[in-house]
Amino acid sequence: MAQFPKDFVWGASTCAYQIEGAAQEDGRGETIWDRFSHTPGRIKDGSNGDVACDHYHRYRDDVKLMRQLNHNGYRGSIAWARIFPTGSGAPNPAGVDFYKRLVDSLLEAGITPFFTLYHWDLPQVLQDQGGWANRETALRFVDYARYITGQLGDRVKHWITHNEPWCTTFLSTYLDIHAPGGKDLKLTLQNAHHVLLSHGLTVPAIREVVPGAVIGMAPNYVPAYAVTDNPKDVAAAHRFDGFFNRWFIDPLAGRGYPPDMWEYYGANVPQITPGDMDIIAAPLDFLGLNYYDRAYVVDDPTSTHVPHTRGVPSSQEWRTADRDVYPDGLYDMLRRVYLDYNFPALYITENGAAFSDEISADGAVHDADRVEFLQAHFNQAARAIDTGIPLKGYFVWSLLDNFEWSQGYTLRYGITYIDYATQRRIVKDSGLWYRDFISQNRA
Ligand code: IFM
């Protein structure tokens, strides 16, 4: 059985827009996801995050749930537009108060909070001023981050600047799947640069206002494997890695943008101001990694999209509706990030899968697939720890079923089932299994 250190952080991860609801309450401003989800045709089931899991009103019960499930850590996100409804200007006390109350509940329950400052919900006013393509947005992000970390920093020490910058950028303004939408590579690379810049500017700002801050970022990481050993496919896998992983992690680690990708992007590369790359390389206390699937690719020069690769569906048993699940990839990722970069600690900040969960006649949700999924991935995490990799914690995605972005409520990732009609929470078999797994590992 997998063995983990006694002080390992075990918990689940969530995101403000996906669970909070109360979209128009207590002075919260409009975000790009409010605008996008209310645009016909953008969300598979026509839904939005207006109500979601109603966590804004039910957070006490949700914290109680975490405690019952033996979690000692929780990763949530803060909605920028609750703190600064228009992205900047005067703070909104009611929004700040919500997060203060949430933190109180977590600490009373003995749960260490890890908060992400940006999980994709840019205030719409800032989008109207150019969004991440506007360098000013990075400066507004620093102001927001400095303010809210200062408000909560006496009790919250663990901060994550950005969640999945690849999604903030490529999935949004290049692949046109996430808010605000778009298909512009040059703009996307500029957005990515400003997101990274905002990260680098924020790290020292947090250290100034939060004594003892522990700061990281949470990119999503997709290990790429070539389907054949044909040199073209091998090069394609390396290119995919550059496109998805290295473009973001190399600059964080002080290496600048990967030269092979800089050359490949040609005239689309971003404008950089002297000094930016040093700012982006601000030393971190940890790197969070969100791991879901692998890329199993061949070269595809006919593709109309970068990185000119084509994914090949693998026949392996783990393929879920939306992902090519590959537990060994979690170990490969941790090993590679540990050996190639020099981050002092690593966390799995997200890992999970959507299965077709249903309430059975006995009133329970028997998600045996997810139990097997978690066990297989925990084994790979334990394998990494055994080889000396400094993995310090694991946050399962997600605590609750929730609003899965452009898929609406059609995918259920939670270890807790949400009956959206009544907002009843039913802990799935996987949530109960995880509870017992945690207690065995603490024993
Ligand atoms: O729901 C998302 C989350 O917001 C970011 N990481 C992946 C999850 C599942 O798709």
CSV table of C-alpha atoms in Angstrom, one decimal, residues 130-135 165-175 182-198 239 242-248 251 257-258 260-273 276-277 280 305-308:
chain,number,residue,atom,x,y,z
A,130,GLY,CA,-8.1,44.9,-23.1
A,131,GLY,CA,-8.0,42.0,-20.6
A,132,TRP,CA,-4.7,40.2,-20.2
A,133,ALA,CA,-3.4,41.7,-23.4
A,134,ASN,CA,-3.2,45.0,-21.5
A,135,ARG,CA,-0.1,45.3,-19.4
A,165,PRO,CA,-2.2,29.8,-17.1
A,166,TRP,CA,-2.4,27.6,-20.2
A,167,CYS,CA,-6.2,27.7,-19.8
A,168,THR,CA,-6.3,31.4,-19.0
A,169,THR,CA,-4.7,31.9,-22.3
A,170,PHE,CA,-4.6,29.2,-25.0
A,171,LEU,CA,-7.9,27.6,-24.1
A,172,SER,CA,-9.6,30.9,-24.0
A,173,THR,CA,-8.3,33.3,-26.7
A,174,TYR,CA,-6.8,30.8,-29.1
A,175,LEU,CA,-9.0,27.7,-28.9
A,182,GLY,CA,-11.0,34.2,-29.4
A,183,LYS,CA,-8.7,32.6,-32.0
A,184,ASP,CA,-5.7,34.9,-32.0
A,185,LEU,CA,-2.3,33.3,-31.4
A,186,LYS,CA,-0.3,36.5,-31.1
A,187,LEU,CA,-2.7,38.0,-28.6
A,188,THR,CA,-2.7,34.8,-26.7
A,189,LEU,CA,1.0,34.8,-26.3
A,190,GLN,CA,0.9,38.4,-25.2
A,191,ASN,CA,-1.8,37.5,-22.7
A,192,ALA,CA,0.4,34.6,-21.4
A,193,HIS,CA,3.3,37.0,-20.9
A,194,HIS,CA,1.2,39.4,-18.9
A,195,VAL,CA,-0.2,36.6,-16.8
A,196,LEU,CA,3.3,35.4,-16.0
A,197,LEU,CA,4.4,39.0,-15.3
A,198,SER,CA,1.5,39.5,-12.9
A,239,ARG,CA,6.8,20.5,-29.2
A,242,GLY,CA,6.9,23.2,-25.1
A,243,PHE,CA,3.5,24.4,-26.0
A,244,PHE,CA,1.8,23.2,-22.9
A,245,ASN,CA,4.4,22.8,-20.1
A,246,ARG,CA,7.7,24.5,-20.8
A,247,TRP,CA,6.3,27.8,-22.1
A,248,PHE,CA,5.0,28.4,-18.6
A,251,PRO,CA,10.2,31.2,-17.2
A,257,TYR,CA,11.0,31.2,-22.8
A,258,PRO,CA,12.1,27.9,-24.4
A,260,ASP,CA,12.8,26.1,-29.6
A,261,MET,CA,9.3,27.4,-29.0
A,262,TRP,CA,10.3,31.0,-29.4
A,263,GLU,CA,11.6,30.2,-32.9
A,264,TYR,CA,8.5,28.1,-33.7
A,265,TYR,CA,6.1,30.9,-32.8
A,266,GLY,CA,8.0,33.3,-35.1
A,267,ALA,CA,6.2,36.6,-35.5
A,268,ASN,CA,3.6,35.7,-32.9
A,269,VAL,CA,6.0,36.0,-29.9
A,270,PRO,CA,5.1,38.5,-27.2
A,271,GLN,CA,6.5,41.9,-26.6
A,272,ILE,CA,8.7,41.8,-23.5
A,273,THR,CA,10.0,44.8,-21.5
A,276,ASP,CA,10.3,41.1,-17.2
A,277,MET,CA,11.9,37.7,-17.3
A,280,ILE,CA,8.7,36.4,-13.6
A,305,HIS,CA,-3.4,24.9,-34.9
A,306,VAL,CA,-0.2,25.0,-33.0
A,307,PRO,CA,1.5,22.8,-31.9
A,308,HIS,CA,0.8,20.8,-35.1
